[in-house]
PDB file of C-alpha atoms in Angstrom:
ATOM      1  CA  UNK A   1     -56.699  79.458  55.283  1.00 69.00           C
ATOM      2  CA  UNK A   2     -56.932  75.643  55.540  1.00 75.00           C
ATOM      3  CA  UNK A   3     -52.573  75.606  55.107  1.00 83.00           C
ATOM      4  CA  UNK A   4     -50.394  77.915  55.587  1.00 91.00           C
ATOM      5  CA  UNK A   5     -46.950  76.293  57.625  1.00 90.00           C
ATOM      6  CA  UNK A   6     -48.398  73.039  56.655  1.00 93.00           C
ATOM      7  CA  UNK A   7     -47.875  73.935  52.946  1.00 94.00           C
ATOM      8  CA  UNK A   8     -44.321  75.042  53.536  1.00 95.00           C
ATOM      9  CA  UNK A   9     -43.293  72.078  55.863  1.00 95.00           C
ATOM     10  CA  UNK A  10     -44.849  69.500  52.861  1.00 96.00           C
ATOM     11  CA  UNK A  11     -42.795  72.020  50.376  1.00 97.00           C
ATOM     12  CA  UNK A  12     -38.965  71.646  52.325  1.00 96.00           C
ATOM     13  CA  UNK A  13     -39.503  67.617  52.636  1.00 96.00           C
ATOM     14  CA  UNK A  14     -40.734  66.919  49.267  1.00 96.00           C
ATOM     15  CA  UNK A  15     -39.571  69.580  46.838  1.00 96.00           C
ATOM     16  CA  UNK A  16     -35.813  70.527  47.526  1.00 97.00           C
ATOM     17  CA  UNK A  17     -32.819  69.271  46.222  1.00 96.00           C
ATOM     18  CA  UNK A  18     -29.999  67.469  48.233  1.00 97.00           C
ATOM     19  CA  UNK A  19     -27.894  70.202  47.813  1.00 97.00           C
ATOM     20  CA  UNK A  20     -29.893  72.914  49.328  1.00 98.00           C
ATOM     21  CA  UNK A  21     -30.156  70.338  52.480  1.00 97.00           C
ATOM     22  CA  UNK A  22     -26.524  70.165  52.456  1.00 98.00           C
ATOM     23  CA  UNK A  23     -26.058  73.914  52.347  1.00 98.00           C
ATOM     24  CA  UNK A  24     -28.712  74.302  55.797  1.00 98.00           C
ATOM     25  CA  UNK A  25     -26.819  71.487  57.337  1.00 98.00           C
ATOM     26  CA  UNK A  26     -23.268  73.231  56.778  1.00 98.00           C
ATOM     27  CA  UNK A  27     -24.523  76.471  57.884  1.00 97.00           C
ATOM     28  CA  UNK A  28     -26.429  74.627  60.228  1.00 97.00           C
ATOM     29  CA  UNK A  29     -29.573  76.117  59.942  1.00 96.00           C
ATOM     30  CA  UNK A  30     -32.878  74.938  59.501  1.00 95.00           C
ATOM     31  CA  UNK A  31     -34.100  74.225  55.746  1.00 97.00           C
ATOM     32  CA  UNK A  32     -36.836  76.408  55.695  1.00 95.00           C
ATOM     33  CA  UNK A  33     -34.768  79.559  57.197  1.00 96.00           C
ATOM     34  CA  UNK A  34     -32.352  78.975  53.663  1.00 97.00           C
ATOM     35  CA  UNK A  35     -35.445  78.627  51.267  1.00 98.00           C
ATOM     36  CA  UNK A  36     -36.513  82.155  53.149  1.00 97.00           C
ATOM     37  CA  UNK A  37     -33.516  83.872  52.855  1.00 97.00           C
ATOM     38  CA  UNK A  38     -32.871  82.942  48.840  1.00 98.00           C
ATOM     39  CA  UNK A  39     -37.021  84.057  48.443  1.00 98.00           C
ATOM     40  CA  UNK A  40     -36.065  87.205  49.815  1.00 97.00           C
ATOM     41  CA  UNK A  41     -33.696  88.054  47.192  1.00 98.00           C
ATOM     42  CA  UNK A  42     -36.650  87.687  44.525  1.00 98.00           C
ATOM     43  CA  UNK A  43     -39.032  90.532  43.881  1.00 97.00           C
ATOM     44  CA  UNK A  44     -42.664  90.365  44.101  1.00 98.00           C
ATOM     45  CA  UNK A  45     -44.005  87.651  41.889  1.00 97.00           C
ATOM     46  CA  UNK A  46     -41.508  84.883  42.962  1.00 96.00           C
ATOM     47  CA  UNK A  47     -39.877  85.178  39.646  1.00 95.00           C
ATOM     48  CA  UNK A  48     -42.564  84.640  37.518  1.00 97.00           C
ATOM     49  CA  UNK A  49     -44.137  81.857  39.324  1.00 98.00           C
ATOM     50  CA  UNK A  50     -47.858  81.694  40.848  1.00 98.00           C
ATOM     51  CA  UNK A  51     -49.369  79.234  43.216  1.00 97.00           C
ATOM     52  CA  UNK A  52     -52.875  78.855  44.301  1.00 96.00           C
ATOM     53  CA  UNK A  53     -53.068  78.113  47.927  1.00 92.00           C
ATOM     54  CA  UNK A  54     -55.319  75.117  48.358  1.00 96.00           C
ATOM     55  CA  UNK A  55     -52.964  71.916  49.103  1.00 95.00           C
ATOM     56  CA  UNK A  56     -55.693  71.200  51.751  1.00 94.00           C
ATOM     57  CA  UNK A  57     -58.576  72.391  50.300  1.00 95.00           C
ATOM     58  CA  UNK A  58     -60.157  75.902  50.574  1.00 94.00           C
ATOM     59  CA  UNK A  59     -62.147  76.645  53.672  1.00 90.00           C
ATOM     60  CA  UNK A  60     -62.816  80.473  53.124  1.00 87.00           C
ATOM     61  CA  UNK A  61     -64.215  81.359  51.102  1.00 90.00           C
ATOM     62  CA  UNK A  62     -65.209  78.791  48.670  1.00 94.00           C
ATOM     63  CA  UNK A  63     -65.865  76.065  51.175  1.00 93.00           C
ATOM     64  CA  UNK A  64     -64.512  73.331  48.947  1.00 95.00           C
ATOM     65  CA  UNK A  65     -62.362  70.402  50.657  1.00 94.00           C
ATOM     66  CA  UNK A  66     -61.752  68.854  47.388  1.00 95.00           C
ATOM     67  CA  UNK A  67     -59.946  72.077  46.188  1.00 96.00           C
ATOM     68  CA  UNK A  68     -56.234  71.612  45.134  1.00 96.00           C
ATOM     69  CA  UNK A  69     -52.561  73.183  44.904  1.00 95.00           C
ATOM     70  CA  UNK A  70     -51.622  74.622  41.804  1.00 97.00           C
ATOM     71  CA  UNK A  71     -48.390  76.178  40.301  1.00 98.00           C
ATOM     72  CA  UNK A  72     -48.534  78.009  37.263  1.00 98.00           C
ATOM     73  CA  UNK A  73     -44.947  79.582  35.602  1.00 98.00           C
ATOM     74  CA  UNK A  74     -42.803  77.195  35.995  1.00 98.00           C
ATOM     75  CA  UNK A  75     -40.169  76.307  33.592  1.00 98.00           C
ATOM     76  CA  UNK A  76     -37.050  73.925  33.694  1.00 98.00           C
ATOM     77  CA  UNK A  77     -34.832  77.355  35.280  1.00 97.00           C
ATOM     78  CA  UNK A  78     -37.757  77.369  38.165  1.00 98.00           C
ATOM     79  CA  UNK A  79     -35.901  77.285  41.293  1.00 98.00           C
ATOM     80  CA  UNK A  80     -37.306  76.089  44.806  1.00 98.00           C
ATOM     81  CA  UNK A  81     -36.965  79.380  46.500  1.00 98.00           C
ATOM     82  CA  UNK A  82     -39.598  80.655  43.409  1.00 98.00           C
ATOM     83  CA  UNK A  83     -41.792  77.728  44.055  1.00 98.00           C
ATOM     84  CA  UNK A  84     -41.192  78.254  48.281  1.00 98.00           C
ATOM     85  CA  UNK A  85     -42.011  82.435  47.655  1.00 98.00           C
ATOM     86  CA  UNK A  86     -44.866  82.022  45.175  1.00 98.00           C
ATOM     87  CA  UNK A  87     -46.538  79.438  48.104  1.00 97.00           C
ATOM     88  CA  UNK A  88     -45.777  82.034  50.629  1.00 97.00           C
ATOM     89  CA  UNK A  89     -47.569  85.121  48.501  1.00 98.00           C
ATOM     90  CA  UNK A  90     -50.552  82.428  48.189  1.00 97.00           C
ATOM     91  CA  UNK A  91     -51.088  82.387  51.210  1.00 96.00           C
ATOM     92  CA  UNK A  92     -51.126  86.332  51.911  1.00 97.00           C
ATOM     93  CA  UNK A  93     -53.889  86.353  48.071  1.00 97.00           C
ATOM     94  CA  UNK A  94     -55.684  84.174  50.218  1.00 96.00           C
ATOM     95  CA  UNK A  95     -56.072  86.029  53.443  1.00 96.00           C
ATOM     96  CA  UNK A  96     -56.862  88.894  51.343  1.00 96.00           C
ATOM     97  CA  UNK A  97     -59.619  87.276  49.507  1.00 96.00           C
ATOM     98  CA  UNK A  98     -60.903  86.729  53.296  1.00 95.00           C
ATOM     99  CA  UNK A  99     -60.669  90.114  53.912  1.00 96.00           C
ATOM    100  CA  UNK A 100     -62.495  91.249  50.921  1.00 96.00           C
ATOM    101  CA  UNK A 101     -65.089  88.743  51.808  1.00 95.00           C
ATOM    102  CA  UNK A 102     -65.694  89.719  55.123  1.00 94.00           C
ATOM    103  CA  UNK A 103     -65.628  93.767  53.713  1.00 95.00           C
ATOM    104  CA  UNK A 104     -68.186  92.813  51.285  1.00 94.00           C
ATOM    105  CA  UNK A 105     -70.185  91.201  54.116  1.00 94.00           C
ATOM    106  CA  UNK A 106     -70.438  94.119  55.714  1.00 96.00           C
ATOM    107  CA  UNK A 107     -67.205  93.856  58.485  1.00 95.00           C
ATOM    108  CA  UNK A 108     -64.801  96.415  57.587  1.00 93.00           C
ATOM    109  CA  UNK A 109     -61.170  95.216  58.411  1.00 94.00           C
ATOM    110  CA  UNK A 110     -59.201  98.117  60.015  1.00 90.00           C
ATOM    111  CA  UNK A 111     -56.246  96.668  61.640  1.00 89.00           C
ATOM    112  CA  UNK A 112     -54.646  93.367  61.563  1.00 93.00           C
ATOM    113  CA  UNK A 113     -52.712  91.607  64.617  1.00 89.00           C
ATOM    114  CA  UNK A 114     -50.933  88.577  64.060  1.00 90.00           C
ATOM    115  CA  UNK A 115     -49.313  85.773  66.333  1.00 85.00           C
ATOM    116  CA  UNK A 116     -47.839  82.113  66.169  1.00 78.00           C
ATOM    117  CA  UNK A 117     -44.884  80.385  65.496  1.00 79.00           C
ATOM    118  CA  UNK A 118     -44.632  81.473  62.248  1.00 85.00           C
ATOM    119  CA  UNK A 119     -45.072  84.785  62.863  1.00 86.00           C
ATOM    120  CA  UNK A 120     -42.236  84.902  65.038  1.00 82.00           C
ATOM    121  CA  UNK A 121     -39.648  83.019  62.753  1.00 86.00           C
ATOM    122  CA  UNK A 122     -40.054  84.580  59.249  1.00 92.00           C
ATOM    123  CA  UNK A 123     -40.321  88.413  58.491  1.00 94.00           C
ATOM    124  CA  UNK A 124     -40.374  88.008  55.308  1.00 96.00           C
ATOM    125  CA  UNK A 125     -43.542  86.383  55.717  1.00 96.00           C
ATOM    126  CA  UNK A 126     -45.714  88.984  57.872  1.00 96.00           C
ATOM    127  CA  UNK A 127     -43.399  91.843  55.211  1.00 97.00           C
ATOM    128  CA  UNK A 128     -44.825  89.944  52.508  1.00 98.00           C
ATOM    129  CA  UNK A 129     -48.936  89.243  54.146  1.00 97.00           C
ATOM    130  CA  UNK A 130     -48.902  93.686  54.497  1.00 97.00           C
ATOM    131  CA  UNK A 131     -47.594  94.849  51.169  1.00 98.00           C
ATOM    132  CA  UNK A 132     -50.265  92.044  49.650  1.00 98.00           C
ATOM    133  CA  UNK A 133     -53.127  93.309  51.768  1.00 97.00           C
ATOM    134  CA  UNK A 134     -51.629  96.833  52.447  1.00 97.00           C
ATOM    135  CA  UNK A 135     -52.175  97.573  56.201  1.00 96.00           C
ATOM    136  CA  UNK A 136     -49.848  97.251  58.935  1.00 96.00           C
ATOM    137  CA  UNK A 137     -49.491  94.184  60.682  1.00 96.00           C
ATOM    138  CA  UNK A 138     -48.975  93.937  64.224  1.00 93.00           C
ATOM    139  CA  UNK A 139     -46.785  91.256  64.951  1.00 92.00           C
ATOM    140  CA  UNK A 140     -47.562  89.905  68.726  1.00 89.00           C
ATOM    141  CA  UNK A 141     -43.553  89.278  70.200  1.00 87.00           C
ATOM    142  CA  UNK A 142     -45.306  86.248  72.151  1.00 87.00           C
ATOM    143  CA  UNK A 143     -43.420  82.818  70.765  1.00 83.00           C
ATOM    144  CA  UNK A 144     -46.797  80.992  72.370  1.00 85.00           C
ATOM    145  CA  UNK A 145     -49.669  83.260  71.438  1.00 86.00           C
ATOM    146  CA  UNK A 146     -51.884  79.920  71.676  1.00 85.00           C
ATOM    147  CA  UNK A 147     -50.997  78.680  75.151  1.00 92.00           C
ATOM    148  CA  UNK A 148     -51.159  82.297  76.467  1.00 92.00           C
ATOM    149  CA  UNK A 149     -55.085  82.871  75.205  1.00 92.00           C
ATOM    150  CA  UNK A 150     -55.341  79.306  76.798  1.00 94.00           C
ATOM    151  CA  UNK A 151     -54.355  80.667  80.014  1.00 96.00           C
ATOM    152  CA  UNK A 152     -56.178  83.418  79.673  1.00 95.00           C
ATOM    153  CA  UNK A 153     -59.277  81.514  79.526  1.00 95.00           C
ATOM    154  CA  UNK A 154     -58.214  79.567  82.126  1.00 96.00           C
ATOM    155  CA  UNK A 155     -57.473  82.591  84.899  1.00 95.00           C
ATOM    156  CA  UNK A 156     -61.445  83.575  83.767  1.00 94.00           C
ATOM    157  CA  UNK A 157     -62.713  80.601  84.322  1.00 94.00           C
ATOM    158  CA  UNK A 158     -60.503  80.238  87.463  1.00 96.00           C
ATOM    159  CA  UNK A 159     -62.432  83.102  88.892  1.00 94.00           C
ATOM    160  CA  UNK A 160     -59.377  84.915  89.087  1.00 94.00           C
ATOM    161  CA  UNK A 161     -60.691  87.945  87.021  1.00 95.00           C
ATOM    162  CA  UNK A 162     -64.161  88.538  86.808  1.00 93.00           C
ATOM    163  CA  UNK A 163     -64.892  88.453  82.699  1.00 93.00           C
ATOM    164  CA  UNK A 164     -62.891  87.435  80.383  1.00 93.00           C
ATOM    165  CA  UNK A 165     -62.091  90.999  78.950  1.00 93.00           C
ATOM    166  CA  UNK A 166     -60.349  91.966  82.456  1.00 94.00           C
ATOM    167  CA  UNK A 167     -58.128  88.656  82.116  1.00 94.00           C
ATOM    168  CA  UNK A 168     -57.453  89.721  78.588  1.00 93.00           C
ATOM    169  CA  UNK A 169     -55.965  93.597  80.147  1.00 92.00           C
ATOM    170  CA  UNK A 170     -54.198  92.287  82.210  1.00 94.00           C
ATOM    171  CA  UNK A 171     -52.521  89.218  80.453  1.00 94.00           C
ATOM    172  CA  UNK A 172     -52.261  89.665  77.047  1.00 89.00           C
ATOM    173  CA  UNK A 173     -49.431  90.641  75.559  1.00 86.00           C
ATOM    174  CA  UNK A 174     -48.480  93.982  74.393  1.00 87.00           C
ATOM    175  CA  UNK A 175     -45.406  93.667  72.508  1.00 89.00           C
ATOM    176  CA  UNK A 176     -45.787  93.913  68.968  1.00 91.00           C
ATOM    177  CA  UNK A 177     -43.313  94.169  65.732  1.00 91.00           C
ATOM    178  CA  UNK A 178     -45.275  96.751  62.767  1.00 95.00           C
ATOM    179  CA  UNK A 179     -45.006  95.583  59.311  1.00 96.00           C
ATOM    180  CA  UNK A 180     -45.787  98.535  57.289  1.00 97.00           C
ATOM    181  CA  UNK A 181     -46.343  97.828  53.726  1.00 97.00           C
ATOM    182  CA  UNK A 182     -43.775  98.731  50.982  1.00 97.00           C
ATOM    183  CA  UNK A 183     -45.535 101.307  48.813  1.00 97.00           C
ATOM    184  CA  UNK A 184     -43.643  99.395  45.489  1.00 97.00           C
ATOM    185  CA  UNK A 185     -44.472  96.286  46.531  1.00 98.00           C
ATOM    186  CA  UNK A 186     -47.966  96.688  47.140  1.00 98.00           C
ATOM    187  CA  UNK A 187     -48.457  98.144  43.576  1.00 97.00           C
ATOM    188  CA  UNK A 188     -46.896  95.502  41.961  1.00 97.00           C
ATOM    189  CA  UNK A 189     -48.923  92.947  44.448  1.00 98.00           C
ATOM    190  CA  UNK A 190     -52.169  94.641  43.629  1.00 98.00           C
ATOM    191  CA  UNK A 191     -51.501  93.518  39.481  1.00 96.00           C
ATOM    192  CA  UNK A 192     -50.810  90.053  40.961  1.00 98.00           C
ATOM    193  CA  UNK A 193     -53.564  89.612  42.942  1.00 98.00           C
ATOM    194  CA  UNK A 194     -55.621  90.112  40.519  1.00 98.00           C
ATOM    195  CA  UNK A 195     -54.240  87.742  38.512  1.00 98.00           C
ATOM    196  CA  UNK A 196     -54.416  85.216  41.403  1.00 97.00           C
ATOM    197  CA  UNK A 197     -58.666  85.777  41.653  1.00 97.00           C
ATOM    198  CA  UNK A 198     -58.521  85.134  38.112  1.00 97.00           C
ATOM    199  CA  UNK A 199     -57.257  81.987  38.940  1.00 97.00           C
ATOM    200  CA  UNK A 200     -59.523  81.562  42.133  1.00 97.00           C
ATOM    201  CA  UNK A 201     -62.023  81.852  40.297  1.00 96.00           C
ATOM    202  CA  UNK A 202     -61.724  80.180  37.465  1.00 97.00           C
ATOM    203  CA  UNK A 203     -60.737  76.894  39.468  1.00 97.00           C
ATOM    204  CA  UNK A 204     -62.742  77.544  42.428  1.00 96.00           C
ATOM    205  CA  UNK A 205     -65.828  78.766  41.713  1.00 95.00           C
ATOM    206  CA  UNK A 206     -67.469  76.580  38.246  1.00 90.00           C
ATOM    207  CA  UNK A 207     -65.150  77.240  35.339  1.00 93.00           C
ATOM    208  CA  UNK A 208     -62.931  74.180  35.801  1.00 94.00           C
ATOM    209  CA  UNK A 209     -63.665  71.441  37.880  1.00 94.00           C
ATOM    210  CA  UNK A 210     -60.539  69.406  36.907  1.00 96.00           C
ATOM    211  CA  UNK A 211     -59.577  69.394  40.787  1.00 96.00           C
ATOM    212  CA  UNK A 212     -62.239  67.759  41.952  1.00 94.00           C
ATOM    213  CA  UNK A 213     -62.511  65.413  38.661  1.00 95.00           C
ATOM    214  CA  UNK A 214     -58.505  64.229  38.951  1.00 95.00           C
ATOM    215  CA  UNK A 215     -59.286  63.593  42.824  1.00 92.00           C
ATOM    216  CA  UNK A 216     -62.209  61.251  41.926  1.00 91.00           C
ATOM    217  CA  UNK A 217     -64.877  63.885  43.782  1.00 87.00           C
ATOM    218  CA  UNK A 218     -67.234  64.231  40.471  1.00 80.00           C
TER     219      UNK A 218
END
Protein backbone atom coordinates (compact mmCIF):
# COMPACT_ATOMS: atom_id res chain seq x y z
CA UNK A 1 0.00 0.00 0.00
CA UNK A 2 1.71 3.20 -1.23
CA UNK A 3 -0.91 5.36 1.53
CA UNK A 4 -2.54 4.35 4.10
CA UNK A 5 -2.21 7.25 7.29
CA UNK A 6 -1.00 9.48 4.60
CA UNK A 7 -4.44 9.26 2.89
CA UNK A 8 -6.28 9.95 6.11
CA UNK A 9 -3.95 12.84 7.36
CA UNK A 10 -4.49 14.59 3.52
CA UNK A 11 -8.40 13.59 4.19
CA UNK A 12 -8.80 15.59 7.99
CA UNK A 13 -6.80 18.82 6.51
CA UNK A 14 -8.48 19.12 3.27
CA UNK A 15 -11.93 17.56 3.40
CA UNK A 16 -13.73 18.48 6.77
CA UNK A 17 -15.86 21.13 7.63
CA UNK A 18 -15.15 23.89 10.30
CA UNK A 19 -17.58 22.55 12.39
CA UNK A 20 -16.36 19.09 12.84
CA UNK A 21 -12.86 20.95 13.83
CA UNK A 22 -14.74 22.85 16.30
CA UNK A 23 -16.44 19.81 17.77
CA UNK A 24 -12.53 17.91 18.23
CA UNK A 25 -11.33 21.14 19.63
CA UNK A 26 -14.27 21.37 22.32
CA UNK A 27 -13.94 17.85 23.19
CA UNK A 28 -10.46 18.35 22.76
CA UNK A 29 -9.56 15.56 20.86
CA UNK A 30 -7.72 15.04 17.89
CA UNK A 31 -9.69 15.39 14.41
CA UNK A 32 -9.08 12.17 13.17
CA UNK A 33 -10.17 10.29 16.59
CA UNK A 34 -13.95 12.26 15.84
CA UNK A 35 -14.02 11.28 12.04
CA UNK A 36 -13.30 7.52 13.63
CA UNK A 37 -15.74 7.49 16.10
CA UNK A 38 -18.81 8.95 13.69
CA UNK A 39 -17.33 6.02 10.89
CA UNK A 40 -17.93 3.61 13.45
CA UNK A 41 -21.51 4.23 13.71
CA UNK A 42 -21.85 3.35 9.83
CA UNK A 43 -22.12 -0.22 8.67
CA UNK A 44 -19.97 -1.84 6.22
CA UNK A 45 -19.97 0.07 2.99
CA UNK A 46 -19.46 3.60 4.53
CA UNK A 47 -22.97 4.40 3.65
CA UNK A 48 -22.98 3.76 0.24
CA UNK A 49 -19.75 5.28 -0.61
CA UNK A 50 -16.55 3.51 -2.29
CA UNK A 51 -13.04 4.73 -2.64
CA UNK A 52 -10.22 3.29 -4.52
CA UNK A 53 -7.07 3.54 -2.58
CA UNK A 54 -4.45 5.03 -4.85
CA UNK A 55 -3.96 8.90 -3.77
CA UNK A 56 -0.22 7.99 -4.22
CA UNK A 57 -0.25 5.69 -6.78
CA UNK A 58 -0.48 1.84 -6.57
CA UNK A 59 2.67 -0.03 -5.75
CA UNK A 60 1.21 -3.64 -5.33
CA UNK A 61 0.08 -4.92 -7.31
CA UNK A 62 -0.32 -2.95 -10.38
CA UNK A 63 2.94 -1.10 -10.13
CA UNK A 64 1.52 2.13 -11.48
CA UNK A 65 2.76 5.57 -9.84
CA UNK A 66 0.50 7.49 -12.00
CA UNK A 67 -2.56 5.65 -10.46
CA UNK A 68 -5.16 7.93 -8.68
CA UNK A 69 -7.85 8.34 -5.75
CA UNK A 70 -11.25 7.79 -6.60
CA UNK A 71 -14.68 8.12 -4.80
CA UNK A 72 -17.60 6.70 -6.24
CA UNK A 73 -21.34 7.19 -4.28
CA UNK A 74 -21.30 10.27 -3.30
CA UNK A 75 -24.21 12.52 -3.28
CA UNK A 76 -24.92 16.09 -1.80
CA UNK A 77 -26.13 14.02 1.87
CA UNK A 78 -22.37 12.36 1.66
CA UNK A 79 -20.93 13.07 4.93
CA UNK A 80 -17.06 13.14 5.80
CA UNK A 81 -17.14 10.29 8.18
CA UNK A 82 -18.58 8.17 4.78
CA UNK A 83 -15.86 9.62 2.71
CA UNK A 84 -13.13 9.09 5.99
CA UNK A 85 -14.70 5.10 6.38
CA UNK A 86 -14.94 4.30 2.66
CA UNK A 87 -10.87 5.50 2.53
CA UNK A 88 -10.28 3.39 5.51
CA UNK A 89 -12.09 0.01 3.90
CA UNK A 90 -9.77 0.96 0.74
CA UNK A 91 -7.16 0.48 2.28
CA UNK A 92 -8.04 -3.04 3.97
CA UNK A 93 -9.53 -4.06 -0.40
CA UNK A 94 -6.14 -3.20 -0.99
CA UNK A 95 -4.14 -5.28 1.39
CA UNK A 96 -6.38 -7.98 0.43
CA UNK A 97 -5.73 -7.74 -3.19
CA UNK A 98 -1.95 -8.20 -1.85
CA UNK A 99 -2.84 -11.09 -0.20
CA UNK A 100 -4.58 -12.71 -3.02
CA UNK A 101 -1.61 -11.84 -5.08
CA UNK A 102 0.89 -13.27 -3.07
CA UNK A 103 -1.70 -16.65 -2.61
CA UNK A 104 -1.86 -16.84 -6.26
CA UNK A 105 1.95 -16.63 -6.38
CA UNK A 106 2.25 -19.44 -4.59
CA UNK A 107 2.76 -17.89 -0.65
CA UNK A 108 -0.14 -18.89 1.29
CA UNK A 109 -0.99 -16.17 3.97
CA UNK A 110 -1.86 -17.89 7.30
CA UNK A 111 -1.65 -15.34 9.94
CA UNK A 112 -1.35 -11.68 9.94
CA UNK A 113 0.61 -9.48 12.67
CA UNK A 114 0.34 -5.93 12.58
CA UNK A 115 2.25 -2.89 14.25
CA UNK A 116 2.68 1.02 13.99
CA UNK A 117 1.23 4.01 15.07
CA UNK A 118 -1.79 3.45 13.53
CA UNK A 119 -2.29 0.30 14.69
CA UNK A 120 -2.17 1.38 18.09
CA UNK A 121 -4.60 4.46 17.84
CA UNK A 122 -7.64 3.19 15.83
CA UNK A 123 -9.48 -0.22 16.40
CA UNK A 124 -11.74 0.38 14.20
CA UNK A 125 -9.16 0.24 11.72
CA UNK A 126 -7.31 -3.26 12.42
CA UNK A 127 -11.61 -4.42 13.26
CA UNK A 128 -12.24 -3.22 9.93
CA UNK A 129 -8.55 -4.72 7.87
CA UNK A 130 -9.92 -8.61 9.56
CA UNK A 131 -13.59 -8.72 8.73
CA UNK A 132 -12.31 -7.42 4.98
CA UNK A 133 -9.64 -10.08 4.74
CA UNK A 134 -11.20 -12.49 7.36
CA UNK A 135 -8.30 -13.72 9.61
CA UNK A 136 -7.32 -12.55 12.88
CA UNK A 137 -5.05 -9.85 13.25
CA UNK A 138 -2.52 -9.68 15.79
CA UNK A 139 -2.15 -6.35 16.91
CA UNK A 140 1.65 -5.86 18.34
CA UNK A 141 0.89 -3.51 21.88
CA UNK A 142 4.42 -1.87 20.91
CA UNK A 143 3.61 2.15 20.24
CA UNK A 144 7.29 1.98 18.31
CA UNK A 145 7.27 -1.30 16.44
CA UNK A 146 9.84 0.53 13.96
CA UNK A 147 12.49 1.75 16.40
CA UNK A 148 12.26 -1.60 18.29
CA UNK A 149 13.16 -3.88 14.93
CA UNK A 150 15.82 -1.02 14.61
CA UNK A 151 17.26 -2.01 17.79
CA UNK A 152 16.96 -5.26 17.19
CA UNK A 153 19.18 -5.07 14.31
CA UNK A 154 21.32 -3.08 16.08
CA UNK A 155 21.95 -5.60 19.34
CA UNK A 156 22.83 -8.27 16.16
CA UNK A 157 25.01 -6.33 14.67
CA UNK A 158 26.38 -5.21 18.10
CA UNK A 159 27.45 -8.76 18.59
CA UNK A 160 25.32 -8.89 21.43
CA UNK A 161 23.33 -12.00 20.18
CA UNK A 162 24.78 -14.16 17.81
CA UNK A 163 22.05 -14.09 14.65
CA UNK A 164 19.59 -12.05 14.24
CA UNK A 165 16.77 -14.66 15.05
CA UNK A 166 18.18 -14.96 18.81
CA UNK A 167 17.95 -10.97 19.08
CA UNK A 168 14.51 -11.28 17.64
CA UNK A 169 13.50 -14.08 20.93
CA UNK A 170 14.62 -12.26 23.06
CA UNK A 171 13.51 -8.63 22.12
CA UNK A 172 10.60 -8.61 20.28
CA UNK A 173 7.60 -7.98 21.62
CA UNK A 174 4.99 -10.34 22.63
CA UNK A 175 2.03 -8.43 23.47
CA UNK A 176 -0.57 -8.53 21.03
CA UNK A 177 -4.45 -7.29 20.78
CA UNK A 178 -6.62 -10.24 18.36
CA UNK A 179 -8.99 -8.80 15.96
CA UNK A 180 -11.20 -11.58 15.08
CA UNK A 181 -13.38 -10.93 12.20
CA UNK A 182 -17.17 -10.25 12.53
CA UNK A 183 -18.84 -13.16 10.76
CA UNK A 184 -21.69 -10.31 9.34
CA UNK A 185 -19.32 -8.08 8.42
CA UNK A 186 -17.15 -10.16 6.49
CA UNK A 187 -20.15 -11.37 4.35
CA UNK A 188 -21.25 -8.18 3.56
CA UNK A 189 -17.34 -7.13 2.90
CA UNK A 190 -16.87 -10.10 0.66
CA UNK A 191 -19.99 -8.45 -1.88
CA UNK A 192 -17.95 -5.22 -1.58
CA UNK A 193 -14.82 -6.32 -2.39
CA UNK A 194 -15.77 -7.54 -5.21
CA UNK A 195 -17.17 -4.64 -6.29
CA UNK A 196 -13.94 -2.76 -5.39
CA UNK A 197 -11.71 -5.32 -8.02
CA UNK A 198 -14.26 -4.39 -10.38
CA UNK A 199 -13.15 -1.10 -9.99
CA UNK A 200 -9.35 -2.09 -9.67
CA UNK A 201 -9.54 -3.39 -12.50
CA UNK A 202 -11.25 -1.55 -14.64
CA UNK A 203 -9.04 1.63 -13.73
CA UNK A 204 -5.95 -0.15 -13.04
CA UNK A 205 -5.31 -2.64 -15.26
CA UNK A 206 -6.30 -1.23 -19.32
CA UNK A 207 -10.00 -0.45 -19.34
CA UNK A 208 -9.70 3.25 -18.48
CA UNK A 209 -6.72 5.11 -18.56
CA UNK A 210 -8.38 8.47 -17.65
CA UNK A 211 -5.91 8.62 -14.51
CA UNK A 212 -3.01 8.67 -16.16
CA UNK A 213 -4.53 10.87 -19.20
CA UNK A 214 -6.00 13.80 -16.60
CA UNK A 215 -2.38 13.65 -14.88
CA UNK A 216 -0.67 14.37 -18.26
CA UNK A 217 1.20 10.63 -18.09
CA UNK A 218 -0.22 9.48 -21.74
Amino acid sequence: LTSVGDSFCWFAKNCVPARYEKEASEREIPLQSLLTEKASLLEPGAGGVMALDWLNGNKSCLANPNLTGLFVGLTLSTKPEQMYRALIEATAFGARAIIENYEKSGVPVREIRAGGGIVGKNKLLVQIYADVIGLPIMASRCPQVPALGAAINAACAAGEYPDIESAVRAMSCKDFDIYTPNPENHREYEYLYAEYITLHDYFGKGGNKIMEKLRGKI
